[in-house]
Structure formats: structure tokens, C-alpha cells
């Protein structure tokens, strides 16, 4: 079966750095996505990785290792507004998006 | 205009009611999606329309009926729903079906009594 694993919840301190991991087992791979979703709101696109390595976009970076079936989202200089759920999703060989359950990130002052 | 809009924001309906959810985008996107999301769960794909034709139906019960009147509009007609259908219904669009980023609307919070 297809499976995406990410931690259920993480807590970090304002101004710090946090890394949210995602591991996947899917039938084929055509890219990995990270979305941010604030409570009661729609998901918003953060990043897309299809090749191995690190993609940096401002305070957010995403890393992919296809051989390990592993990705992480790195958030730097955390702000209170970063408190949200972070969803990892993988596009499989049929180009279907398989979603992880999301990681709820709590930022404390 | 770079957003996806959905109406209504909230909907409460009985099991015998018929209602419709509406989604609109004016970004020229040719793929549109309906997702269902329960609390603390990821979005579940329901339907995909590509160039106004139904491309994917993820074995959704017939009490949910999608419609794509034109390239900017996507409707979801609801009839004889069950309480377990209560969820956040998200619409999304992308330039084409296989492009990378999907733009999500704010969702319709549906409660079935």
C-alpha cells in the first residue's frame, strides 16, 4: 500500500529552527509537496521537490532524498504565525497526490 | 485575480435536503478539483475535472454529483447526505491536471443533521 508518515505534533520556540520529517512508500514517485494549513483554512503551497537536494525559499527550505524515501521541511526564525499544520504529499506513478496526515506545529513565545 | 473562491462558507443541511457548493477561479486554470477534509485528517480527493471533462472520480457515492458548467466554475450538488458527510469541502485549481501547484479555495464547512 501507499504510506506517508510524518509526526503528529511538534512544539518549537519563537525565533528557533524546526525540522519536520516525512517518509514515504508509494507506487512510483513524481514529486513531493509541502503545504501549510492554518486551522479552519485551506492548504497553501509551500514547496515542491522532484530531484534530490535542498530547495530554499526564504525562511523555508525543503529537502528530498528519493533513495531513502525521505523529505524534510526546515523552518527558520520561527514566528508565531507559523503555528499551523504542515502536510507532506507525494505524487505517485499515476500522478495522484497521496497526502500525509499532517504535522501540527505549535510555536511558543 | 489569483484566488479560488467558494460559496457558501458554511452550510447546514438535513438529510433530505438538496444543496449545491460553488467554486470559481479566474486564473485560466483548466484543471479543477473537489476534496473532502475531516478534522485533523489530510484532504481526500473526490473529483478532478480537466478541460471541463470529468477526469477522475475517486469512487465517490452518487449522493455527491459534480458539475463543471465552464472553465471557471465547478459545482458540487448534494442530495440525501449522511451525518458522516459533514466535513470541510475544498475546491482547488491548477493550470493543467499534472502541473505542480494546486491553489485551494477557503472551503465550505458542511454540517449534515
mmCIF file with all atom_site columns, N, CA and C in Angstrom, chain A residues 47-85:
data_model
loop_
_atom_site.group_PDB
_atom_site.id
_atom_site.type_symbol
_atom_site.label_atom_id
_atom_site.label_alt_id
_atom_site.label_comp_id
_atom_site.label_asym_id
_atom_site.label_entity_id
_atom_site.label_seq_id
_atom_site.pdbx_PDB_ins_code
_atom_site.Cartn_x
_atom_site.Cartn_y
_atom_site.Cartn_z
_atom_site.occupancy
_atom_site.B_iso_or_equiv
_atom_site.pdbx_formal_charge
_atom_site.auth_seq_id
_atom_site.auth_comp_id
_atom_site.auth_asym_id
_atom_site.auth_atom_id
_atom_site.pdbx_PDB_model_num
ATOM 1   N N  . UNK A 1 47 ? 6.224  24.224 -1.077 1.00 0.00 ? 47 UNK A N  1
ATOM 2   C CA . UNK A 1 47 ? 7.395  23.819 -1.849 1.00 0.00 ? 47 UNK A CA 1
ATOM 3   C C  . UNK A 1 47 ? 7.111  22.551 -2.631 1.00 0.00 ? 47 UNK A C  1
ATOM 4   N N  . UNK A 1 48 ? 7.981  22.328 -3.618 1.00 0.00 ? 48 UNK A N  1
ATOM 5   C CA . UNK A 1 48 ? 7.901  21.151 -4.482 1.00 0.00 ? 48 UNK A CA 1
ATOM 6   C C  . UNK A 1 48 ? 9.318  20.661 -4.722 1.00 0.00 ? 48 UNK A C  1
ATOM 7   N N  . UNK A 1 49 ? 9.551  19.360 -4.499 1.00 0.00 ? 49 UNK A N  1
ATOM 8   C CA . UNK A 1 49 ? 10.849 18.731 -4.794 1.00 0.00 ? 49 UNK A CA 1
ATOM 9   C C  . UNK A 1 49 ? 10.613 17.534 -5.703 1.00 0.00 ? 49 UNK A C  1
ATOM 10  N N  . UNK A 1 50 ? 11.395 17.450 -6.759 1.00 0.00 ? 50 UNK A N  1
ATOM 11  C CA . UNK A 1 50 ? 11.336 16.242 -7.585 1.00 0.00 ? 50 UNK A CA 1
ATOM 12  C C  . UNK A 1 50 ? 12.728 15.624 -7.737 1.00 0.00 ? 50 UNK A C  1
ATOM 13  N N  . UNK A 1 51 ? 13.769 16.440 -7.564 1.00 0.00 ? 51 UNK A N  1
ATOM 14  C CA . UNK A 1 51 ? 15.146 15.943 -7.592 1.00 0.00 ? 51 UNK A CA 1
ATOM 15  C C  . UNK A 1 51 ? 15.726 15.990 -6.189 1.00 0.00 ? 51 UNK A C  1
ATOM 16  N N  . UNK A 1 52 ? 16.732 15.150 -5.934 1.00 0.00 ? 52 UNK A N  1
ATOM 17  C CA . UNK A 1 52 ? 17.380 15.128 -4.626 1.00 0.00 ? 52 UNK A CA 1
ATOM 18  C C  . UNK A 1 52 ? 18.032 16.464 -4.316 1.00 0.00 ? 52 UNK A C  1
ATOM 19  N N  . UNK A 1 53 ? 17.978 16.832 -3.074 1.00 0.00 ? 53 UNK A N  1
ATOM 20  C CA . UNK A 1 53 ? 18.672 18.039 -2.656 1.00 0.00 ? 53 UNK A CA 1
ATOM 21  C C  . UNK A 1 53 ? 17.766 18.997 -1.926 1.00 0.00 ? 53 UNK A C  1
ATOM 22  N N  . UNK A 1 54 ? 18.307 20.162 -1.701 1.00 0.00 ? 54 UNK A N  1
ATOM 23  C CA . UNK A 1 54 ? 17.659 21.181 -0.882 1.00 0.00 ? 54 UNK A CA 1
ATOM 24  C C  . UNK A 1 54 ? 17.123 22.309 -1.758 1.00 0.00 ? 54 UNK A C  1
ATOM 25  N N  . UNK A 1 55 ? 15.860 22.668 -1.526 1.00 0.00 ? 55 UNK A N  1
ATOM 26  C CA . UNK A 1 55 ? 15.251 23.822 -2.177 1.00 0.00 ? 55 UNK A CA 1
ATOM 27  C C  . UNK A 1 55 ? 15.000 24.867 -1.097 1.00 0.00 ? 55 UNK A C  1
ATOM 28  N N  . UNK A 1 56 ? 15.565 26.070 -1.293 1.00 0.00 ? 56 UNK A N  1
ATOM 29  C CA . UNK A 1 56 ? 15.399 27.105 -0.282 1.00 0.00 ? 56 UNK A CA 1
ATOM 30  C C  . UNK A 1 56 ? 14.497 28.207 -0.797 1.00 0.00 ? 56 UNK A C  1
ATOM 31  N N  . UNK A 1 57 ? 13.583 28.627 0.076  1.00 0.00 ? 57 UNK A N  1
ATOM 32  C CA . UNK A 1 57 ? 12.656 29.695 -0.285 1.00 0.00 ? 57 UNK A CA 1
ATOM 33  C C  . UNK A 1 57 ? 12.429 30.540 0.955  1.00 0.00 ? 57 UNK A C  1
ATOM 34  N N  . UNK A 1 58 ? 13.271 31.559 1.115  1.00 0.00 ? 58 UNK A N  1
ATOM 35  C CA . UNK A 1 58 ? 13.126 32.427 2.277  1.00 0.00 ? 58 UNK A CA 1
ATOM 36  C C  . UNK A 1 58 ? 13.428 31.692 3.563  1.00 0.00 ? 58 UNK A C  1
ATOM 37  N N  . UNK A 1 59 ? 12.518 31.771 4.517  1.00 0.00 ? 59 UNK A N  1
ATOM 38  C CA . UNK A 1 59 ? 12.727 31.106 5.813  1.00 0.00 ? 59 UNK A CA 1
ATOM 39  C C  . UNK A 1 59 ? 12.473 29.611 5.728  1.00 0.00 ? 59 UNK A C  1
ATOM 40  N N  . UNK A 1 60 ? 11.863 29.157 4.625  1.00 0.00 ? 60 UNK A N  1
ATOM 41  C CA . UNK A 1 60 ? 11.504 27.746 4.493  1.00 0.00 ? 60 UNK A CA 1
ATOM 42  C C  . UNK A 1 60 ? 12.429 27.064 3.498  1.00 0.00 ? 60 UNK A C  1
ATOM 43  N N  . UNK A 1 61 ? 12.837 25.831 3.829  1.00 0.00 ? 61 UNK A N  1
ATOM 44  C CA . UNK A 1 61 ? 13.632 25.005 2.909  1.00 0.00 ? 61 UNK A CA 1
ATOM 45  C C  . UNK A 1 61 ? 13.035 23.608 2.924  1.00 0.00 ? 61 UNK A C  1
ATOM 46  N N  . UNK A 1 62 ? 13.140 22.915 1.803  1.00 0.00 ? 62 UNK A N  1
ATOM 47  C CA . UNK A 1 62 ? 12.672 21.532 1.756  1.00 0.00 ? 62 UNK A CA 1
ATOM 48  C C  . UNK A 1 62 ? 13.756 20.682 1.129  1.00 0.00 ? 62 UNK A C  1
ATOM 49  N N  . UNK A 1 63 ? 13.944 19.500 1.700  1.00 0.00 ? 63 UNK A N  1
ATOM 50  C CA . UNK A 1 63 ? 14.987 18.565 1.269  1.00 0.00 ? 63 UNK A CA 1
ATOM 51  C C  . UNK A 1 63 ? 14.344 17.272 0.821  1.00 0.00 ? 63 UNK A C  1
ATOM 52  N N  . UNK A 1 64 ? 14.945 16.637 -0.174 1.00 0.00 ? 64 UNK A N  1
ATOM 53  C CA . UNK A 1 64 ? 14.448 15.353 -0.659 1.00 0.00 ? 64 UNK A CA 1
ATOM 54  C C  . UNK A 1 64 ? 15.598 14.379 -0.875 1.00 0.00 ? 64 UNK A C  1
ATOM 55  N N  . UNK A 1 65 ? 15.390 13.130 -0.433 1.00 0.00 ? 65 UNK A N  1
ATOM 56  C CA . UNK A 1 65 ? 16.258 12.004 -0.805 1.00 0.00 ? 65 UNK A CA 1
ATOM 57  C C  . UNK A 1 65 ? 15.349 10.914 -1.340 1.00 0.00 ? 65 UNK A C  1
ATOM 58  N N  . UNK A 1 66 ? 15.368 10.727 -2.653 1.00 0.00 ? 66 UNK A N  1
ATOM 59  C CA . UNK A 1 66 ? 14.487 9.730  -3.266 1.00 0.00 ? 66 UNK A CA 1
ATOM 60  C C  . UNK A 1 66 ? 14.907 8.311  -2.904 1.00 0.00 ? 66 UNK A C  1
ATOM 61  N N  . UNK A 1 67 ? 16.203 8.074  -2.787 1.00 0.00 ? 67 UNK A N  1
ATOM 62  C CA . UNK A 1 67 ? 16.670 6.721  -2.464 1.00 0.00 ? 67 UNK A CA 1
ATOM 63  C C  . UNK A 1 67 ? 16.227 6.305  -1.062 1.00 0.00 ? 67 UNK A C  1
ATOM 64  N N  . UNK A 1 68 ? 16.076 7.262  -0.168 1.00 0.00 ? 68 UNK A N  1
ATOM 65  C CA . UNK A 1 68 ? 15.653 6.959  1.205  1.00 0.00 ? 68 UNK A CA 1
ATOM 66  C C  . UNK A 1 68 ? 14.157 7.160  1.404  1.00 0.00 ? 68 UNK A C  1
ATOM 67  N N  . UNK A 1 69 ? 13.456 7.646  0.397  1.00 0.00 ? 69 UNK A N  1
ATOM 68  C CA . UNK A 1 69 ? 12.023 7.921  0.572  1.00 0.00 ? 69 UNK A CA 1
ATOM 69  C C  . UNK A 1 69 ? 11.787 8.902  1.698  1.00 0.00 ? 69 UNK A C  1
ATOM 70  N N  . UNK A 1 70 ? 12.546 10.007 1.676  1.00 0.00 ? 70 UNK A N  1
ATOM 71  C CA . UNK A 1 70 ? 12.589 10.895 2.841  1.00 0.00 ? 70 UNK A CA 1
ATOM 72  C C  . UNK A 1 70 ? 12.644 12.335 2.397  1.00 0.00 ? 70 UNK A C  1
ATOM 73  N N  . UNK A 1 71 ? 11.910 13.165 3.132  1.00 0.00 ? 71 UNK A N  1
ATOM 74  C CA . UNK A 1 71 ? 11.955 14.605 2.918  1.00 0.00 ? 71 UNK A CA 1
ATOM 75  C C  . UNK A 1 71 ? 11.861 15.298 4.263  1.00 0.00 ? 71 UNK A C  1
ATOM 76  N N  . UNK A 1 72 ? 12.340 16.505 4.311  1.00 0.00 ? 72 UNK A N  1
ATOM 77  C CA . UNK A 1 72 ? 12.062 17.334 5.490  1.00 0.00 ? 72 UNK A CA 1
ATOM 78  C C  . UNK A 1 72 ? 11.779 18.765 5.064  1.00 0.00 ? 72 UNK A C  1
ATOM 79  N N  . UNK A 1 73 ? 11.005 19.432 5.896  1.00 0.00 ? 73 UNK A N  1
ATOM 80  C CA . UNK A 1 73 ? 10.725 20.857 5.759  1.00 0.00 ? 73 UNK A CA 1
ATOM 81  C C  . UNK A 1 73 ? 11.421 21.553 6.912  1.00 0.00 ? 73 UNK A C  1
ATOM 82  N N  . UNK A 1 74 ? 12.262 22.527 6.597  1.00 0.00 ? 74 UNK A N  1
ATOM 83  C CA . UNK A 1 74 ? 13.022 23.252 7.611  1.00 0.00 ? 74 UNK A CA 1
ATOM 84  C C  . UNK A 1 74 ? 12.474 24.675 7.705  1.00 0.00 ? 74 UNK A C  1
ATOM 85  N N  . UNK A 1 75 ? 12.077 25.064 8.875  1.00 0.00 ? 75 UNK A N  1
ATOM 86  C CA . UNK A 1 75 ? 11.569 26.411 9.097  1.00 0.00 ? 75 UNK A CA 1
ATOM 87  C C  . UNK A 1 75 ? 12.534 27.150 10.019 1.00 0.00 ? 75 UNK A C  1
ATOM 88  N N  . UNK A 1 76 ? 13.038 28.295 9.565  1.00 0.00 ? 76 UNK A N  1
ATOM 89  C CA . UNK A 1 76 ? 13.985 29.078 10.357 1.00 0.00 ? 76 UNK A CA 1
ATOM 90  C C  . UNK A 1 76 ? 13.306 30.323 10.909 1.00 0.00 ? 76 UNK A C  1
ATOM 91  N N  . UNK A 1 77 ? 13.946 30.907 11.930 1.00 0.00 ? 77 UNK A N  1
ATOM 92  C CA . UNK A 1 77 ? 13.455 32.171 12.527 1.00 0.00 ? 77 UNK A CA 1
ATOM 93  C C  . UNK A 1 77 ? 11.948 32.113 12.746 1.00 0.00 ? 77 UNK A C  1
ATOM 94  N N  . UNK A 1 78 ? 11.541 31.093 13.487 1.00 0.00 ? 78 UNK A N  1
ATOM 95  C CA . UNK A 1 78 ? 10.119 30.827 13.656 1.00 0.00 ? 78 UNK A CA 1
ATOM 96  C C  . UNK A 1 78 ? 9.366  32.036 14.188 1.00 0.00 ? 78 UNK A C  1
ATOM 97  N N  . UNK A 1 79 ? 8.173  32.216 13.617 1.00 0.00 ? 79 UNK A N  1
ATOM 98  C CA . UNK A 1 79 ? 7.279  33.287 14.065 1.00 0.00 ? 79 UNK A CA 1
ATOM 99  C C  . UNK A 1 79 ? 5.981  32.643 14.556 1.00 0.00 ? 79 UNK A C  1
ATOM 100 N N  . UNK A 1 80 ? 5.252  33.373 15.387 1.00 0.00 ? 80 UNK A N  1
ATOM 101 C CA . UNK A 1 80 ? 4.017  32.815 15.951 1.00 0.00 ? 80 UNK A CA 1
ATOM 102 C C  . UNK A 1 80 ? 3.049  32.413 14.831 1.00 0.00 ? 80 UNK A C  1
ATOM 103 N N  . UNK A 1 81 ? 3.064  33.163 13.725 1.00 0.00 ? 81 UNK A N  1
ATOM 104 C CA . UNK A 1 81 ? 2.138  32.878 12.635 1.00 0.00 ? 81 UNK A CA 1
ATOM 105 C C  . UNK A 1 81 ? 2.468  31.561 11.912 1.00 0.00 ? 81 UNK A C  1
ATOM 106 N N  . UNK A 1 82 ? 3.639  30.974 12.232 1.00 0.00 ? 82 UNK A N  1
ATOM 107 C CA . UNK A 1 82 ? 3.992  29.684 11.636 1.00 0.00 ? 82 UNK A CA 1
ATOM 108 C C  . UNK A 1 82 ? 3.257  28.528 12.318 1.00 0.00 ? 82 UNK A C  1
ATOM 109 N N  . UNK A 1 83 ? 2.560  28.803 13.398 1.00 0.00 ? 83 UNK A N  1
ATOM 110 C CA . UNK A 1 83 ? 1.751  27.763 14.042 1.00 0.00 ? 83 UNK A CA 1
ATOM 111 C C  . UNK A 1 83 ? 0.666  27.325 13.065 1.00 0.00 ? 83 UNK A C  1
ATOM 112 N N  . UNK A 1 84 ? 0.721  26.074 12.656 1.00 0.00 ? 84 UNK A N  1
ATOM 113 C CA . UNK A 1 84 ? -0.174 25.558 11.615 1.00 0.00 ? 84 UNK A CA 1
ATOM 114 C C  . UNK A 1 84 ? 0.091  24.062 11.477 1.00 0.00 ? 84 UNK A C  1
ATOM 115 N N  . UNK A 1 85 ? -0.687 23.426 10.621 1.00 0.00 ? 85 UNK A N  1
ATOM 116 C CA . UNK A 1 85 ? -0.374 22.054 10.239 1.00 0.00 ? 85 UNK A CA 1
ATOM 117 C C  . UNK A 1 85 ? 0.413  22.075 8.940  1.00 0.00 ? 85 UNK A C  1
#
